PDB file of C-alpha atoms and ligand atoms in Angstrom:
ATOM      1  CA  UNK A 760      -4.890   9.772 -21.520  1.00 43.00           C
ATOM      2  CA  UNK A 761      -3.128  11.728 -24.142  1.00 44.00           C
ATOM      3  CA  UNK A 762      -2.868  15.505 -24.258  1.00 53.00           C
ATOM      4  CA  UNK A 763      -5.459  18.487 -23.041  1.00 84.00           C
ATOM      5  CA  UNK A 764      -6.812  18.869 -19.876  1.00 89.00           C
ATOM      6  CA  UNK A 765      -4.638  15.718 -18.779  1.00 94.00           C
ATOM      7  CA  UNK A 766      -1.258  16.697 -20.695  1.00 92.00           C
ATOM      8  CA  UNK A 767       0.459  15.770 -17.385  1.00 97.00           C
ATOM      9  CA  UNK A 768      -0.206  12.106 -17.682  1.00 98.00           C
ATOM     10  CA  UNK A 769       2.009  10.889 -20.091  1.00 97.00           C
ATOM     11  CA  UNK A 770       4.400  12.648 -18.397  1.00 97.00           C
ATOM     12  CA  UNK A 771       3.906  11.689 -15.359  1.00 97.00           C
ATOM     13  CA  UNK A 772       3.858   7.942 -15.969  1.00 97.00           C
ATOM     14  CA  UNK A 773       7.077   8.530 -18.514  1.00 96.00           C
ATOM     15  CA  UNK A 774       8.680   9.395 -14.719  1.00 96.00           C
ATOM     16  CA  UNK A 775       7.145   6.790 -13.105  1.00 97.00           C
ATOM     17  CA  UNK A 776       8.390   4.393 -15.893  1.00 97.00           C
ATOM     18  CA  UNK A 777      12.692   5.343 -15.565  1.00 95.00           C
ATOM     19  CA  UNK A 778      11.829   4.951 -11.627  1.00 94.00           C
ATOM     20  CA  UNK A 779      12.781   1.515 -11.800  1.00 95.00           C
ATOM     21  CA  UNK A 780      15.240   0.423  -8.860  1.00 94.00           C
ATOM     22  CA  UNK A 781      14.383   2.890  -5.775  1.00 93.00           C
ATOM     23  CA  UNK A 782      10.565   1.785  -6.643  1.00 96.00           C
ATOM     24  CA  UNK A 783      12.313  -2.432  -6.579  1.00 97.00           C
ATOM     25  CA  UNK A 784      13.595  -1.687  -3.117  1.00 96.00           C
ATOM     26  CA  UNK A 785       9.719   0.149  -1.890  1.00 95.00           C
ATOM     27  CA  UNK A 786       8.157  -2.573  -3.346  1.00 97.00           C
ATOM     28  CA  UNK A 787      10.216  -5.365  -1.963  1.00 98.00           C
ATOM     29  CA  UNK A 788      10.128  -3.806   1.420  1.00 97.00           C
ATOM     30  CA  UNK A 789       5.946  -3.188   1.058  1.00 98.00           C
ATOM     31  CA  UNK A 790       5.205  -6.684  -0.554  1.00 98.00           C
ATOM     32  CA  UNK A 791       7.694  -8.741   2.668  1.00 98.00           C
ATOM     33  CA  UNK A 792       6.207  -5.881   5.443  1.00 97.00           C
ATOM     34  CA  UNK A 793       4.079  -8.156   7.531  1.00 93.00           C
ATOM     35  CA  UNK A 794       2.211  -4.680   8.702  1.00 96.00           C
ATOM     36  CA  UNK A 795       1.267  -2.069   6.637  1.00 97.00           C
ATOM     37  CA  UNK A 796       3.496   1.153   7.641  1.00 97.00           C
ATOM     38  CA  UNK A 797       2.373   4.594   5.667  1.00 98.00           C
ATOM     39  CA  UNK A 798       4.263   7.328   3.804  1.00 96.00           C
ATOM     40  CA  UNK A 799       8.009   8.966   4.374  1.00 96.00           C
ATOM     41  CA  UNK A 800       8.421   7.816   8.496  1.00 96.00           C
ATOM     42  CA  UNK A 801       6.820   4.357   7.888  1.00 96.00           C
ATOM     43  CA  UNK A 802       4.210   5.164  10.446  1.00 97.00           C
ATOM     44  CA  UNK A 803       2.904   1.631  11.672  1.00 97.00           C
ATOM     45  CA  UNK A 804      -1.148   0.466  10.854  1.00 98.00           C
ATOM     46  CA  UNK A 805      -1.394  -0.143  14.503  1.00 97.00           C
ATOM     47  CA  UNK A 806      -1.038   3.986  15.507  1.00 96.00           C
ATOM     48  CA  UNK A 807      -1.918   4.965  12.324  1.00 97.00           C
ATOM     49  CA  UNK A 808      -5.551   2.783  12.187  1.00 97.00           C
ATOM     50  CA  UNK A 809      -6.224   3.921   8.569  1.00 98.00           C
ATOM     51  CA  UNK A 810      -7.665   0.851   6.634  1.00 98.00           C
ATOM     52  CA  UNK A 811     -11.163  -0.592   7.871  1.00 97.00           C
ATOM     53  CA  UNK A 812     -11.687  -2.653  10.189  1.00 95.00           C
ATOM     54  CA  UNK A 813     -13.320  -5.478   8.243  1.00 97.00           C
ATOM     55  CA  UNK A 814     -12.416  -5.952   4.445  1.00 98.00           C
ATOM     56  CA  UNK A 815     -13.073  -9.269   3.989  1.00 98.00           C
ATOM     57  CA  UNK A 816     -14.633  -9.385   0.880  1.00 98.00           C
ATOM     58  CA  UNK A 817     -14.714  -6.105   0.406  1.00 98.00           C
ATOM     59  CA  UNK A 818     -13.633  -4.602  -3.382  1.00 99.00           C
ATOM     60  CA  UNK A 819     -10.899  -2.610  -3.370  1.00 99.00           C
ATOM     61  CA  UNK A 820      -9.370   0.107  -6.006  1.00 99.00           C
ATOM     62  CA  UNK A 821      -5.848   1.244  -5.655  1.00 99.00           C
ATOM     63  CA  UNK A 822      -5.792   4.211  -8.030  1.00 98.00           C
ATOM     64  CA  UNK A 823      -2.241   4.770  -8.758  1.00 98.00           C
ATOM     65  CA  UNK A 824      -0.888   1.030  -7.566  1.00 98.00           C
ATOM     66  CA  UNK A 825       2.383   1.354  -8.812  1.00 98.00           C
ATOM     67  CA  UNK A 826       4.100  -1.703  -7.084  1.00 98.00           C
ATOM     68  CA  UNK A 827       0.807  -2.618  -5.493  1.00 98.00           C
ATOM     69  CA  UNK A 828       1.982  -3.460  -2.409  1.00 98.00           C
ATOM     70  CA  UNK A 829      -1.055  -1.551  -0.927  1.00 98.00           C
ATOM     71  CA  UNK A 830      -3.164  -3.465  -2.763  1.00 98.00           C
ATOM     72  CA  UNK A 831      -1.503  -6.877  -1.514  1.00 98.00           C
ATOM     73  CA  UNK A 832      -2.008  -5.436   2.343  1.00 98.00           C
ATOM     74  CA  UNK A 833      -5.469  -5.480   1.143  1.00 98.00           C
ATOM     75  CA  UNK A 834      -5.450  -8.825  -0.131  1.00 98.00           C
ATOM     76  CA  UNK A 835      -3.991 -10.166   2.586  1.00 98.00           C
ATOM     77  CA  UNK A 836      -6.733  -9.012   5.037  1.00 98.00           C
ATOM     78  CA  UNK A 837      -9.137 -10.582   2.734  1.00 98.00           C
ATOM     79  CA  UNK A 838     -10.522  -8.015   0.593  1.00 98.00           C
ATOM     80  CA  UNK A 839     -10.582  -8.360  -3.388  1.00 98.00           C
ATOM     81  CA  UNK A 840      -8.421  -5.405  -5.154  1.00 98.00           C
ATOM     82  CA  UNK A 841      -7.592  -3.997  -8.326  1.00 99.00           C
ATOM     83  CA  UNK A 842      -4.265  -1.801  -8.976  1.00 99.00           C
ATOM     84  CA  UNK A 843      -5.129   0.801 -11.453  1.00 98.00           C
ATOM     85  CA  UNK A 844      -1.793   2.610 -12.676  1.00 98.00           C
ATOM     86  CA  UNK A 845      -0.787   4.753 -15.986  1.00 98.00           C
ATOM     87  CA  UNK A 846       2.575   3.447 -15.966  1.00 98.00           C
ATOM     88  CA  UNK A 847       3.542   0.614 -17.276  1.00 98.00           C
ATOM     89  CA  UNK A 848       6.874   0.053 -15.613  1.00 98.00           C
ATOM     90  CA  UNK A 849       5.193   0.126 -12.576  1.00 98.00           C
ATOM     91  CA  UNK A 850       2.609  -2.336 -13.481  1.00 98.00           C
ATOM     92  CA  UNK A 851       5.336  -4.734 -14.345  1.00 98.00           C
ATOM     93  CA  UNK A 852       7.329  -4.522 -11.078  1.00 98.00           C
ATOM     94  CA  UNK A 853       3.703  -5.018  -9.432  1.00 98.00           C
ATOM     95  CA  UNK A 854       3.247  -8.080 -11.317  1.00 98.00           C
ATOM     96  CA  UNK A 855       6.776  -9.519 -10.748  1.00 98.00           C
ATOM     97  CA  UNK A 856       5.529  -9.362  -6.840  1.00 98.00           C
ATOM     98  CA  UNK A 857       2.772 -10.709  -7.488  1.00 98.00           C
ATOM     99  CA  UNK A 858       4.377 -13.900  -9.107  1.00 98.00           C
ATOM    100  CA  UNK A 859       7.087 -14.008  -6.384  1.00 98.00           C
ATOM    101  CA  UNK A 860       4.350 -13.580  -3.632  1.00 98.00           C
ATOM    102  CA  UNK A 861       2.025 -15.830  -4.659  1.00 98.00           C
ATOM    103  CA  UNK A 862      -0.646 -12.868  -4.525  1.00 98.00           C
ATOM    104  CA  UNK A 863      -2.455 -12.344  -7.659  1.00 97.00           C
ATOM    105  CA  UNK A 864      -5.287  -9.137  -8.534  1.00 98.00           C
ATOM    106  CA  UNK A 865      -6.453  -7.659 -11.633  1.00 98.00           C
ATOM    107  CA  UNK A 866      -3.880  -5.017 -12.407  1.00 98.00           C
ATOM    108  CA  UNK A 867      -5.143  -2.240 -15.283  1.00 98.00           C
ATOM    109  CA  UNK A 868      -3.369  -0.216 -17.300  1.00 98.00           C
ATOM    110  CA  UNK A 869      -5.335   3.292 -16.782  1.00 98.00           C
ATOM    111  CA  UNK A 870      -4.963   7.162 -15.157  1.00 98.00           C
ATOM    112  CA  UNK A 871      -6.948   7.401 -12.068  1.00 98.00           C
ATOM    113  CA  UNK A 872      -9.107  10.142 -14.269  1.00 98.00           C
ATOM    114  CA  UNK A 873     -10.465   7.828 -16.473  1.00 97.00           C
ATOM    115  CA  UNK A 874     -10.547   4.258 -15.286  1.00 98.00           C
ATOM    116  CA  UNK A 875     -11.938   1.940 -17.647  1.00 98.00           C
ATOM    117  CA  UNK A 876     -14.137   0.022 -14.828  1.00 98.00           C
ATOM    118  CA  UNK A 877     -18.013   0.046 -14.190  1.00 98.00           C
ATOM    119  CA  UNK A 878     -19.690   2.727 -11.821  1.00 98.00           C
ATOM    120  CA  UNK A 879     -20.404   1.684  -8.181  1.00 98.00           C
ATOM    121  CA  UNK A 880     -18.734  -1.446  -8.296  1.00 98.00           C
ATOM    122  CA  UNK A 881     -15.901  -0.449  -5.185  1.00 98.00           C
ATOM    123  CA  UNK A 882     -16.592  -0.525  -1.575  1.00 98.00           C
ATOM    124  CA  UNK A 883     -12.751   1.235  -0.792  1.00 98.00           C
ATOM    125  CA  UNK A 884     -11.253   3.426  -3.176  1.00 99.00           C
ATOM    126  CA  UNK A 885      -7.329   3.585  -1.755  1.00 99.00           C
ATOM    127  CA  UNK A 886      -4.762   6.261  -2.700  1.00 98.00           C
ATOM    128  CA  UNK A 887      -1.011   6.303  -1.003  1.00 98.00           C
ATOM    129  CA  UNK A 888       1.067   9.112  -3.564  1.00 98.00           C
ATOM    130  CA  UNK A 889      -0.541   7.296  -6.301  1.00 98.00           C
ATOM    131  CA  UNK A 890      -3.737   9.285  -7.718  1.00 98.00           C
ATOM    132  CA  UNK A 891      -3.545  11.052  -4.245  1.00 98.00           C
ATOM    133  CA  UNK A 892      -0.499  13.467  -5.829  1.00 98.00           C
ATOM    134  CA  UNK A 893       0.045  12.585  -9.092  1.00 98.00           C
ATOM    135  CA  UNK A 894      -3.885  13.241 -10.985  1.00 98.00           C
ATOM    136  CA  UNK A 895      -5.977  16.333 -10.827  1.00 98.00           C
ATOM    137  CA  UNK A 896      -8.160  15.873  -7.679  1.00 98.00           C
ATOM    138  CA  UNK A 897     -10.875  18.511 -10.028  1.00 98.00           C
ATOM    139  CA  UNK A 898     -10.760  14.689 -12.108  1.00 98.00           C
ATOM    140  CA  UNK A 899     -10.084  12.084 -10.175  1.00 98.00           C
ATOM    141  CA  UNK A 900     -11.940  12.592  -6.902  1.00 98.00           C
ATOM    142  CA  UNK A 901     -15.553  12.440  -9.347  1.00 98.00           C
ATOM    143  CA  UNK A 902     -14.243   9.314 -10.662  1.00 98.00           C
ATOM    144  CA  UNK A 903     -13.228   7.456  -7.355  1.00 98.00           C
ATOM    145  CA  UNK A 904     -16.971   8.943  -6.471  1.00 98.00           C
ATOM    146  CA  UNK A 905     -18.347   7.100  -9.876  1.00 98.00           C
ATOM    147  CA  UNK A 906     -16.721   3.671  -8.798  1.00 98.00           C
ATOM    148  CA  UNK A 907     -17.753   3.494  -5.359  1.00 98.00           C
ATOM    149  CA  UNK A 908     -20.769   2.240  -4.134  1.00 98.00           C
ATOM    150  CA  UNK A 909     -22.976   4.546  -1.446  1.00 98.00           C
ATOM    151  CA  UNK A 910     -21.737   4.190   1.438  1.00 98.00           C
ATOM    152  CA  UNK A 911     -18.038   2.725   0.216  1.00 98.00           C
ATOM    153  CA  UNK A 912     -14.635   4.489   1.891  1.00 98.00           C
ATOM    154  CA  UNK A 913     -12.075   6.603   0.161  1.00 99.00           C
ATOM    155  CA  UNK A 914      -8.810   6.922   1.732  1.00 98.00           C
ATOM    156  CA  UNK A 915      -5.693   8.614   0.709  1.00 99.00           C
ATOM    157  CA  UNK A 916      -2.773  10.325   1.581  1.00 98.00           C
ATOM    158  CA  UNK A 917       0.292  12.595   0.210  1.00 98.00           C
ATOM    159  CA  UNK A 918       2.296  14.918   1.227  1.00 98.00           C
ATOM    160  CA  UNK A 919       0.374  18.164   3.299  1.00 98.00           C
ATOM    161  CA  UNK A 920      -0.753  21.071   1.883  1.00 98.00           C
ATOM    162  CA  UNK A 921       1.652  23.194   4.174  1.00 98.00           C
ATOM    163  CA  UNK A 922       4.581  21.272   3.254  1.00 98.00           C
ATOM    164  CA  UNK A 923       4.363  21.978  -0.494  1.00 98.00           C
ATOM    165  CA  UNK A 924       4.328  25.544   0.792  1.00 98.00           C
ATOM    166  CA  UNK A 925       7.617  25.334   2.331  1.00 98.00           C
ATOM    167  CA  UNK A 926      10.108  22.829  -0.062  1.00 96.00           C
ATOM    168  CA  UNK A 927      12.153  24.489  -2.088  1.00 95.00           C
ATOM    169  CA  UNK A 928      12.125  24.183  -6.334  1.00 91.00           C
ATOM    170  CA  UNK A 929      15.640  22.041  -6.259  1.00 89.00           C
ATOM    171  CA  UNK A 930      15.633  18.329  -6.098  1.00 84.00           C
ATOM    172  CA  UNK A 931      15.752  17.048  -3.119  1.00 85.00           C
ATOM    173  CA  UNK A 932      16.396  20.171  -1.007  1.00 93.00           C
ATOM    174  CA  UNK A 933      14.809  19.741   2.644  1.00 97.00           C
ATOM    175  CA  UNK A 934      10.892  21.630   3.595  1.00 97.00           C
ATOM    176  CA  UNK A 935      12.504  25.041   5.268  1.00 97.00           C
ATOM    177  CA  UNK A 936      10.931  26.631   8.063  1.00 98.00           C
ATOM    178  CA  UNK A 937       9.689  29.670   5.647  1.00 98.00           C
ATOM    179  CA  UNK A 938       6.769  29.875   3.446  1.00 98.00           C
ATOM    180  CA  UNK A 939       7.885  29.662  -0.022  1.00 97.00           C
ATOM    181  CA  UNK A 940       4.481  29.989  -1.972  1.00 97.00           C
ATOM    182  CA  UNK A 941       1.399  31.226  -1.551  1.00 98.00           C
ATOM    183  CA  UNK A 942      -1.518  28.857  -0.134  1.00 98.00           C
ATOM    184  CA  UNK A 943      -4.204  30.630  -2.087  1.00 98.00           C
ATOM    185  CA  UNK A 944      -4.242  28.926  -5.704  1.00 96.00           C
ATOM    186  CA  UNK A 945      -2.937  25.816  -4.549  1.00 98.00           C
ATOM    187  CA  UNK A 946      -3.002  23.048  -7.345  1.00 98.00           C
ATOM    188  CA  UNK A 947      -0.551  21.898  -9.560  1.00 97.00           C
ATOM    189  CA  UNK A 948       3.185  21.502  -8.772  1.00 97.00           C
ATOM    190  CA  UNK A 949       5.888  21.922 -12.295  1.00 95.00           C
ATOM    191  CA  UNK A 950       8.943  20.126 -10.758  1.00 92.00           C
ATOM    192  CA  UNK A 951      11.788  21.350 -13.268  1.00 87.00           C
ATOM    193  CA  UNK A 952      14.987  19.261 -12.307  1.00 86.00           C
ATOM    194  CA  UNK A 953      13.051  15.759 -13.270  1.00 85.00           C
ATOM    195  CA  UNK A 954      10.591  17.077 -15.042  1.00 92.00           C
ATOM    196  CA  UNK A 955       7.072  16.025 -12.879  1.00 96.00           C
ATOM    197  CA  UNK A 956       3.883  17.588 -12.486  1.00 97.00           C
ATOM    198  CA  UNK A 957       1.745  17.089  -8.606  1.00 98.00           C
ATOM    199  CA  UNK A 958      -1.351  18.517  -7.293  1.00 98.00           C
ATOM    200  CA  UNK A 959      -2.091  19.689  -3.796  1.00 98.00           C
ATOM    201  CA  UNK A 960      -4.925  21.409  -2.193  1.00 98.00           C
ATOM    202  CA  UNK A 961      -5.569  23.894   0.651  1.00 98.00           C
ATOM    203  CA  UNK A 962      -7.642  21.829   3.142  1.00 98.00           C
ATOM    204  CA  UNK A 963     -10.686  24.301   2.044  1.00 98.00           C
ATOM    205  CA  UNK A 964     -10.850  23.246  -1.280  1.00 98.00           C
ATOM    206  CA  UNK A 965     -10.442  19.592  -0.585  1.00 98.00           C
ATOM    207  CA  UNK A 966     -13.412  19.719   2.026  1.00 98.00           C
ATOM    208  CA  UNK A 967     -15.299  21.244  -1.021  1.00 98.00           C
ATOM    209  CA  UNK A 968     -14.225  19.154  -3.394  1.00 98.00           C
ATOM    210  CA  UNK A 969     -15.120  16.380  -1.558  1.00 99.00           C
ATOM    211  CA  UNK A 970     -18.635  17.610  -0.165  1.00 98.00           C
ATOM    212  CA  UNK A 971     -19.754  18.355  -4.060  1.00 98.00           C
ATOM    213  CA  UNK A 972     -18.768  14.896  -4.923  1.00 98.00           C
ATOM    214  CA  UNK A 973     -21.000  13.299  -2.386  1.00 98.00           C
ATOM    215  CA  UNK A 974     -18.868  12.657   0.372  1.00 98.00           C
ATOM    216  CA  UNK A 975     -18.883  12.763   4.039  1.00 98.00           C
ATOM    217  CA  UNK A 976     -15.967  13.289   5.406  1.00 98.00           C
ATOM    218  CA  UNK A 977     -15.030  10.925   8.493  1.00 98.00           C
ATOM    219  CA  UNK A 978     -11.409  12.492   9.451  1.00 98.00           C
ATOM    220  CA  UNK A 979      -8.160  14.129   8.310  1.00 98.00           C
ATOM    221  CA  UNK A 980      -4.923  12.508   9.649  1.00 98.00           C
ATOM    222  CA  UNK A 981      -2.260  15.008   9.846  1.00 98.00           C
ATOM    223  CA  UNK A 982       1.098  12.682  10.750  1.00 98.00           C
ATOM    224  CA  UNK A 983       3.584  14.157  13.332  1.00 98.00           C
ATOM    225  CA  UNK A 984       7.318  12.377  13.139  1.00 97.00           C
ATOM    226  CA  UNK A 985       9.695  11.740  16.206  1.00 95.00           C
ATOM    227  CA  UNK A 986      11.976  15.026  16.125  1.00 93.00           C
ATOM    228  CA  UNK A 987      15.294  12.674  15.088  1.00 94.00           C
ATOM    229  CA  UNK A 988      13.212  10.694  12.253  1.00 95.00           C
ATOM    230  CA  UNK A 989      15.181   9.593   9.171  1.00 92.00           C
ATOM    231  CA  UNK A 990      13.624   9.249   5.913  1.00 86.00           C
ATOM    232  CA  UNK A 991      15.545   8.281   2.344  1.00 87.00           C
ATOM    233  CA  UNK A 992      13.379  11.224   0.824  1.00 91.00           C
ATOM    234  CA  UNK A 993      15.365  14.309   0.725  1.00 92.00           C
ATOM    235  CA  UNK A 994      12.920  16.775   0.548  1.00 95.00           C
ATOM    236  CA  UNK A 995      11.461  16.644   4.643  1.00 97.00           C
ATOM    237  CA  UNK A 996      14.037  16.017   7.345  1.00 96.00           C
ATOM    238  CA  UNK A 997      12.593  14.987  11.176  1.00 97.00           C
ATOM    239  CA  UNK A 998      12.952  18.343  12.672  1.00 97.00           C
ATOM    240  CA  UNK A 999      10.360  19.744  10.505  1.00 97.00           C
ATOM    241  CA  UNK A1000       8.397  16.704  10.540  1.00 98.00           C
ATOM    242  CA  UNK A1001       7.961  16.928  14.594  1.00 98.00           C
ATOM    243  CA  UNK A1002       7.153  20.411  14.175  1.00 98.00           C
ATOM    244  CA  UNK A1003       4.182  20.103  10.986  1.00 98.00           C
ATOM    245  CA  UNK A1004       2.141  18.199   9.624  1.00 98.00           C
ATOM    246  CA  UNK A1005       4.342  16.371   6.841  1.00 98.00           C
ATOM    247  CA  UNK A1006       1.648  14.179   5.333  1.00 98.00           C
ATOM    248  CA  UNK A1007      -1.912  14.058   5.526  1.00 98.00           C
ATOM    249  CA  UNK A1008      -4.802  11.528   5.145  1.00 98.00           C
ATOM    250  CA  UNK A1009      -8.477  11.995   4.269  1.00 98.00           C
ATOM    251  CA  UNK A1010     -11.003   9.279   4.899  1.00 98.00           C
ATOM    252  CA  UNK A1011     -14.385   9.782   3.098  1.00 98.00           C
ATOM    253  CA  UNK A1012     -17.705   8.132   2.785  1.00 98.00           C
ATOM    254  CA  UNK A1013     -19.582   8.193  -0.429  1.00 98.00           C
ATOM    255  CA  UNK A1014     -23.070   9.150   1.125  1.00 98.00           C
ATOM    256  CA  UNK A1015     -25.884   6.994   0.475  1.00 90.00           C
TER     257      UNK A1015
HETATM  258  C1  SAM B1713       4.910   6.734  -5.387  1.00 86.85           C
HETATM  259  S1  SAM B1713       4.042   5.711  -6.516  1.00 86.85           S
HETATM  260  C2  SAM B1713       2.741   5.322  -5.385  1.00 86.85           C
HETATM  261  C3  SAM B1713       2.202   3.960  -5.541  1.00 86.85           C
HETATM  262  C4  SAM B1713       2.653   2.926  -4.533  1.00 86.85           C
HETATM  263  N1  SAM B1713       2.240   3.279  -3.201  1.00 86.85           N
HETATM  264  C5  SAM B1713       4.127   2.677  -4.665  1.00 86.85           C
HETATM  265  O1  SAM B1713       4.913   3.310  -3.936  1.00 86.85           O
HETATM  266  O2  SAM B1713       4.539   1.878  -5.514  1.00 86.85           O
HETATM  267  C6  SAM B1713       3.195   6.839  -7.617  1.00 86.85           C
HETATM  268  C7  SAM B1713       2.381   6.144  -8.684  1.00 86.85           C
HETATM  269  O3  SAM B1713       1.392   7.078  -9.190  1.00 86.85           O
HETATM  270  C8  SAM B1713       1.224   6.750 -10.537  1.00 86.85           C
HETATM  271  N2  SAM B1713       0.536   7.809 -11.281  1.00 86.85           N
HETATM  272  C9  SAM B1713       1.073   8.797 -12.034  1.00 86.85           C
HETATM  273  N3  SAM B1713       0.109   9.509 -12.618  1.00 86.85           N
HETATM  274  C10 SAM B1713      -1.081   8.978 -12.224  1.00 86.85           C
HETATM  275  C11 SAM B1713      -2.437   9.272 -12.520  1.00 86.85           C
HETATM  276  N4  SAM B1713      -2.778  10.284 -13.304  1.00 86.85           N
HETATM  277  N5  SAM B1713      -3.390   8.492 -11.965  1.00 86.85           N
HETATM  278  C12 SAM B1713      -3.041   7.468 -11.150  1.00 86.85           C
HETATM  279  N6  SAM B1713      -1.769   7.152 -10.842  1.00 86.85           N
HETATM  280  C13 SAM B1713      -0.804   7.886 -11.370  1.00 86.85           C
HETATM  281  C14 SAM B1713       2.634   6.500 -11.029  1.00 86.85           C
HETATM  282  O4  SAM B1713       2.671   5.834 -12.255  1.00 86.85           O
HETATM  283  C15 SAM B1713       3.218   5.714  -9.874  1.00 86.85           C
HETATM  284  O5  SAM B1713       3.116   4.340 -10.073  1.00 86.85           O
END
């Protein structure tokens, strides 16, 4: 981890590890949720249709676990996962779940740019806001590539493109309806009031990205919200959510 080319890390996961009681309440609500429901609007599995059909049996990565409640959906349907996360605050809520749950997975202490596991030994690489926002998509989209075996599924979603063009630099300050930055250079996010650091990408450079790492890529899932949708994230309110596409997911297949 350390400094560099992946400086942001530590700092990243120093965040991650003072986020301690909001991330009790997520995970308490993810690990009890009896059907998966995705991102700010808690858009339920059953529209949403993101995970495969069939994981039983199936190993699973969740880079960027934090509470791992993603990873215990997964267990739940019968796959085998592993929570990879660089902070260990967050591994330590995961594993207090995991005790009160019953529900127990290898959980490793690791960035998703440089995870200490053996190539090709995946068949789903999962991201919700872990690796998907937080690591360097130029680092961590070759690694989920390295772990997966041909013909294995990487899915993961963040916030759009479009909306990082329109939320203001202030703490939770709502999207506006204007473009605040420009799309062209689109890649890492300095957020100065607690100090964080996110990537995003223009969908061009993601299909790129993801095409030169040897994927296929089987769809992007823009989510729409309900016009009056309420969210305890400050920085998207419903009426822009109904109008753009507040969070996207890409599913990709590492090509045989
Ligand atoms: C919003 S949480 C998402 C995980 C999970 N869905 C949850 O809500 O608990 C973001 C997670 O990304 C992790 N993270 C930060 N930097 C990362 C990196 N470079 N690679 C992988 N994960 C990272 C943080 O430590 C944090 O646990």
């Amino acid at each position: 981890m350390g400094g560099g080319r992946f400086d942001y890390v530590a700092v990243n996961a120093d965040a991650w590890d003072r986020r301690r009681e909001d991330q009790l309440r997520t995970a308490r609500r993810g690990w009890s949720a009896t059907e998966p429901t995705w991102g700010i609007f808690a858009v339920p599995e059953r529209t949403a249709r993101l995970l495969p059909a069939d994981l039983e049996g199936k190993d699973a990565l969740e880079l960027g676990c934090g509470t791992a409640y993603v990873s215990a959906w997964l267990a739940r349907r019968g796959a085998a996962p592993v929570g990879v996360d660089p902070s260990a605050g967050q591994l330590a809520i995961a594993r207090q779940f995991q005790g009160e749950f019953g529900l127990s997975f290898p959980l490793v202490r690791a960035s998703g740019e440089q995870v200490p596991l053996r190539d090709g030994s995946f068949d789903l690489v999962i991201s919700e806001y872990g690796a998907a926002i937080w690591a360097d998509p130029y680092a961590w989209i070759p690694e989920a590539s390295r772990l997966l075996r041909p013909g294995g599924e990487l899915i993961f979603l963040g916030n759009s493109g479009l909306l990082m063009l329109c939320v203001p630099e202030e703490d939770e300050t709502p999207a506006t309806a204007e473009l605040l930055r420009p799309h062209f250079g689109m890649h890492r996010f300095e957020w100065p009031d607690d100090p964080t650091i996110e990537f995003h990408l223009g969908h061009g450079d993601w299909i790129r990205l993801l095409r030169r790492n040897g994927f296929e890529i089987l769809d992007l899932v823009e989510f729409q919200a309900p016009v009056d949708a309420t969210s305890s994230y400050g920085f998207v309110e419903g009426w822009w959510a109904n109008r753009w596409p507040y969070e996207e997911v890409w599913r990709a297949r590492k090509q045989a």
